CSV table of N, CA and C in Angstrom, one decimal:
chain,number,residue,atom,x,y,z
A,15,MET,N,13.7,-13.9,0.7
A,15,MET,CA,12.2,-13.6,0.8
A,15,MET,C,11.8,-12.5,-0.1
A,16,ASP,N,10.7,-12.6,-0.7
A,16,ASP,CA,10.2,-11.6,-1.6
A,16,ASP,C,9.5,-10.5,-0.8
A,17,ILE,N,9.8,-9.2,-1.1
A,17,ILE,CA,9.3,-8.1,-0.3
A,17,ILE,C,8.7,-7.0,-1.2
A,18,LEU,N,7.9,-6.2,-0.6
A,18,LEU,CA,7.3,-5.1,-1.2
A,18,LEU,C,7.6,-3.9,-0.4
A,19,THR,N,7.8,-2.7,-1.0
A,19,THR,CA,8.0,-1.5,-0.3
A,19,THR,C,6.7,-0.7,-0.4
A,20,VAL,N,6.2,-0.2,0.8
A,20,VAL,CA,5.0,0.6,0.8
A,20,VAL,C,5.3,2.0,1.3
A,21,LYS,N,5.0,3.0,0.5
A,21,LYS,CA,5.3,4.4,0.9
A,21,LYS,C,4.0,5.1,1.2
A,22,TYR,N,4.0,5.8,2.3
A,22,TYR,CA,2.8,6.5,2.7
A,22,TYR,C,3.0,8.0,2.5
A,23,PHE,N,1.9,8.7,2.1
A,23,PHE,CA,2.0,10.1,1.9
A,23,PHE,C,0.8,10.8,2.6
A,24,GLY,N,1.0,12.1,3.0
A,24,GLY,CA,0.0,12.9,3.6
A,24,GLY,C,-0.5,12.3,4.8
A,25,ILE,N,-1.9,12.4,5.0
A,25,ILE,CA,-2.5,11.9,6.2
A,25,ILE,C,-2.3,10.4,6.4
A,26,LEU,N,-2.0,9.6,5.3
A,26,LEU,CA,-1.7,8.2,5.5
A,26,LEU,C,-0.4,8.0,6.2
A,27,ALA,N,0.6,8.8,6.0
A,27,ALA,CA,1.8,8.7,6.7
A,27,ALA,C,1.6,9.1,8.2
A,28,ASP,N,0.7,10.0,8.4
A,28,ASP,CA,0.4,10.3,9.8
A,28,ASP,C,-0.3,9.2,10.5
A,29,ILE,N,-1.2,8.5,9.8
A,29,ILE,CA,-1.9,7.3,10.4
A,29,ILE,C,-0.9,6.2,10.7
A,30,ALA,N,0.0,5.9,9.7
A,30,ALA,CA,0.9,4.8,9.8
A,30,ALA,C,2.1,5.2,10.8
A,31,GLN,N,2.2,6.5,11.0
A,31,GLN,CA,3.3,7.0,11.8
A,31,GLN,C,4.7,6.6,11.2
A,32,LYS,N,4.7,6.6,9.9
A,32,LYS,CA,6.0,6.3,9.1
A,32,LYS,C,5.8,6.7,7.7
A,33,ASN,N,6.8,6.9,7.0
A,33,ASN,CA,6.7,7.2,5.6
A,33,ASN,C,6.9,6.0,4.7
A,34,GLU,N,7.5,5.0,5.2
A,34,GLU,CA,7.7,3.8,4.4
A,34,GLU,C,7.9,2.6,5.3
A,35,GLU,N,7.5,1.4,4.7
A,35,GLU,CA,7.8,0.2,5.4
A,35,GLU,C,7.8,-1.0,4.4
A,36,GLN,N,8.3,-2.1,4.8
A,36,GLN,CA,8.4,-3.2,3.8
A,36,GLN,C,7.5,-4.4,4.4
A,37,PHE,N,6.9,-5.1,3.4
A,37,PHE,CA,6.1,-6.2,3.7
A,37,PHE,C,6.5,-7.4,3.0
A,38,PRO,N,6.4,-8.6,3.6
A,38,PRO,CA,6.7,-9.8,2.8
A,38,PRO,C,5.7,-10.0,1.7
A,39,LEU,N,6.0,-10.5,0.6
A,39,LEU,CA,5.1,-10.8,-0.5
A,39,LEU,C,4.6,-12.2,-0.4
A,40,ASP,N,3.3,-12.4,-0.3
A,40,ASP,CA,2.7,-13.7,-0.2
A,40,ASP,C,2.5,-14.2,-1.6
A,41,ILE,N,3.3,-15.1,-2.1
A,41,ILE,CA,3.3,-15.6,-3.5
A,41,ILE,C,1.9,-16.2,-3.7
A,42,THR,N,1.3,-16.9,-2.8
A,42,THR,CA,0.1,-17.6,-3.0
A,42,THR,C,-1.1,-16.7,-3.2
A,43,ASP,N,-1.0,-15.5,-2.6
A,43,ASP,CA,-2.1,-14.5,-2.8
A,43,ASP,C,-1.4,-13.1,-2.9
A,44,SER,N,-0.9,-12.8,-4.1
A,44,SER,CA,-0.1,-11.6,-4.3
A,44,SER,C,-1.0,-10.4,-4.9
A,45,SER,N,-2.3,-10.4,-4.6
A,45,SER,CA,-3.1,-9.4,-5.2
A,45,SER,C,-3.0,-8.1,-4.4
A,46,LEU,N,-3.1,-7.0,-5.0
A,46,LEU,CA,-3.1,-5.7,-4.4
A,46,LEU,C,-4.2,-5.6,-3.4
A,47,LYS,N,-5.4,-6.1,-3.7
A,47,LYS,CA,-6.6,-6.1,-2.8
A,47,LYS,C,-6.2,-6.7,-1.5
A,48,ARG,N,-5.5,-7.9,-1.5
A,48,ARG,CA,-5.2,-8.6,-0.3
A,48,ARG,C,-4.2,-7.7,0.5
A,49,LEU,N,-3.2,-7.1,-0.1
A,49,LEU,CA,-2.3,-6.3,0.7
A,49,LEU,C,-3.1,-5.1,1.3
A,50,GLN,N,-4.0,-4.5,0.5
A,50,GLN,CA,-4.7,-3.3,1.0
A,50,GLN,C,-5.6,-3.8,2.2
A,51,SER,N,-6.1,-4.9,2.2
A,51,SER,CA,-6.9,-5.4,3.4
A,51,SER,C,-6.0,-5.6,4.6
A,52,LYS,N,-4.8,-6.1,4.4
A,52,LYS,CA,-3.8,-6.2,5.5
A,52,LYS,C,-3.4,-4.9,6.0
A,53,LEU,N,-3.2,-3.9,5.2
A,53,LEU,CA,-2.8,-2.5,5.6
A,53,LEU,C,-4.0,-1.9,6.4
A,54,GLU,N,-5.2,-2.1,6.0
A,54,GLU,CA,-6.3,-1.6,6.7
A,54,GLU,C,-6.6,-2.3,8.0
A,55,ILE,N,-6.1,-3.5,8.2
A,55,ILE,CA,-6.2,-4.2,9.5
A,55,ILE,C,-5.1,-3.6,10.4
A,56,CYS,N,-3.9,-3.3,9.9
A,56,CYS,CA,-2.9,-2.7,10.7
A,56,CYS,C,-3.2,-1.3,11.0
A,57,TYR,N,-3.8,-0.6,10.1
A,57,TYR,CA,-4.1,0.8,10.3
A,57,TYR,C,-5.6,1.1,10.0
A,58,PRO,N,-6.5,0.8,10.9
A,58,PRO,CA,-7.9,0.8,10.7
A,58,PRO,C,-8.4,2.2,10.2
A,59,GLU,N,-7.7,3.3,10.6
A,59,GLU,CA,-8.2,4.6,10.2
A,59,GLU,C,-8.1,4.8,8.7
A,60,MET,N,-7.3,4.0,8.0
A,60,MET,CA,-7.1,4.2,6.6
A,60,MET,C,-8.5,3.9,5.9
A,61,LYS,N,-9.3,3.1,6.5
A,61,LYS,CA,-10.6,2.7,5.9
A,61,LYS,C,-11.5,4.0,5.7
A,62,ASN,N,-11.2,5.0,6.5
A,62,ASN,CA,-12.0,6.2,6.4
A,62,ASN,C,-11.4,7.3,5.5
A,63,ILE,N,-10.3,7.0,4.9
A,63,ILE,CA,-9.6,8.0,4.0
A,63,ILE,C,-9.7,7.5,2.6
A,64,PRO,N,-10.2,8.3,1.6
A,64,PRO,CA,-10.1,7.9,0.2
A,64,PRO,C,-8.6,8.0,-0.2
A,65,TYR,N,-8.1,7.0,-0.9
A,65,TYR,CA,-6.8,7.0,-1.4
A,65,TYR,C,-6.7,6.1,-2.7
A,66,VAL,N,-5.7,6.4,-3.5
A,66,VAL,CA,-5.4,5.5,-4.6
A,66,VAL,C,-4.0,4.9,-4.4
A,67,ILE,N,-3.7,3.8,-5.1
A,67,ILE,CA,-2.5,3.2,-4.9
A,67,ILE,C,-1.7,3.1,-6.3
A,68,ALA,N,-0.5,3.5,-6.2
A,68,ALA,CA,0.4,3.5,-7.4
A,68,ALA,C,1.4,2.3,-7.2
A,69,VAL,N,1.6,1.5,-8.2
A,69,VAL,CA,2.6,0.5,-8.2
A,69,VAL,C,3.6,0.8,-9.2
A,70,ASN,N,4.9,1.0,-8.7
A,70,ASN,CA,6.0,1.4,-9.6
A,70,ASN,C,5.6,2.6,-10.4
A,71,GLN,N,5.0,3.6,-9.7
A,71,GLN,CA,4.7,4.9,-10.2
A,71,GLN,C,3.6,5.0,-11.2
A,72,SER,N,2.7,3.9,-11.2
A,72,SER,CA,1.5,3.9,-12.1
A,72,SER,C,0.3,3.6,-11.2
A,73,ILE,N,-0.7,4.4,-11.4
A,73,ILE,CA,-2.0,4.2,-10.7
A,73,ILE,C,-2.6,2.9,-11.2
A,74,VAL,N,-3.0,2.0,-10.3
A,74,VAL,CA,-3.5,0.7,-10.7
A,74,VAL,C,-4.8,0.4,-10.0
A,75,ASN,N,-5.5,-0.7,-10.5
A,75,ASN,CA,-6.7,-1.1,-9.8
A,75,ASN,C,-6.3,-2.2,-8.8
A,76,THR,N,-7.2,-2.6,-7.9
A,76,THR,CA,-6.9,-3.5,-6.8
A,76,THR,C,-6.8,-5.0,-7.3
A,77,LYS,N,-7.0,-5.2,-8.6
A,77,LYS,CA,-6.8,-6.6,-9.1
A,77,LYS,C,-5.4,-6.9,-9.5
A,78,GLU,N,-4.6,-5.8,-9.5
A,78,GLU,CA,-3.2,-5.9,-9.9
A,78,GLU,C,-2.5,-7.0,-9.1
A,79,LYS,N,-1.7,-7.8,-9.8
A,79,LYS,CA,-0.8,-8.8,-9.1
A,79,LYS,C,0.5,-8.1,-8.8
A,80,LEU,N,1.0,-8.4,-7.6
A,80,LEU,CA,2.2,-7.8,-7.1
A,80,LEU,C,3.4,-8.7,-7.4
A,81,LYS,N,4.6,-8.1,-7.5
A,81,LYS,CA,5.8,-8.9,-7.8
A,81,LYS,C,6.9,-8.4,-6.8
A,82,HIS,N,7.9,-9.3,-6.7
A,82,HIS,CA,9.0,-9.0,-5.8
A,82,HIS,C,9.6,-7.6,-6.2
A,83,ASN,N,9.9,-6.9,-5.1
A,83,ASN,CA,10.5,-5.5,-5.2
A,83,ASN,C,9.6,-4.5,-5.8
A,84,ASP,N,8.3,-4.7,-5.9
A,84,ASP,CA,7.4,-3.7,-6.3
A,84,ASP,C,7.4,-2.6,-5.3
A,85,GLU,N,7.2,-1.3,-5.7
A,85,GLU,CA,7.1,-0.2,-4.8
A,85,GLU,C,5.7,0.4,-4.9
A,86,LEU,N,5.0,0.4,-3.8
A,86,LEU,CA,3.7,0.9,-3.8
A,86,LEU,C,3.7,2.3,-3.1
A,87,ALA,N,2.8,3.2,-3.6
A,87,ALA,CA,2.7,4.5,-3.0
A,87,ALA,C,1.2,4.6,-2.7
A,88,LEU,N,0.8,4.9,-1.4
A,88,LEU,CA,-0.5,5.2,-1.0
A,88,LEU,C,-0.7,6.7,-1.0
A,89,LEU,N,-1.6,7.1,-1.9
A,89,LEU,CA,-1.8,8.6,-2.2
A,89,LEU,C,-3.2,9.0,-1.8
A,90,PRO,N,-3.2,9.9,-0.8
A,90,PRO,CA,-4.5,10.4,-0.4
A,90,PRO,C,-4.9,11.6,-1.3
A,91,PRO,N,-6.1,12.1,-1.3
A,91,PRO,CA,-6.4,13.3,-2.1
A,91,PRO,C,-5.5,14.4,-1.8
A,92,PHE,N,-5.1,15.1,-2.8
A,92,PHE,CA,-4.2,16.3,-2.7
A,92,PHE,C,-5.0,17.5,-2.9
A,93,SER,N,-4.6,18.6,-2.2
A,93,SER,CA,-5.3,19.9,-2.4
A,93,SER,C,-4.2,20.9,-2.6
A,94,GLY,N,-4.4,21.9,-3.4
A,94,GLY,CA,-3.4,22.9,-3.6
A,94,GLY,C,-4.1,24.3,-3.6
A,95,GLY,N,-3.2,25.2,-3.7
A,95,GLY,CA,-3.8,26.5,-3.7
A,95,GLY,C,-2.9,27.6,-4.4
């Protein structure tokens, strides 16, 4: 089975109550936008948090097609001081 690894950071890890999980890759609809919709159904609070998604350590847009073993990172806004 084709899988994706999704890593959560900051408040998104708090919402998901985990730092990482794996999802099966739906070959028939492997768009990032589709996966993002699934994540926001699983974790509705994510809809209220602005975040970007990196695939294999590169920020991408939601039209990106996903591949087996891709690693996604959901990155909320960072603040520093």
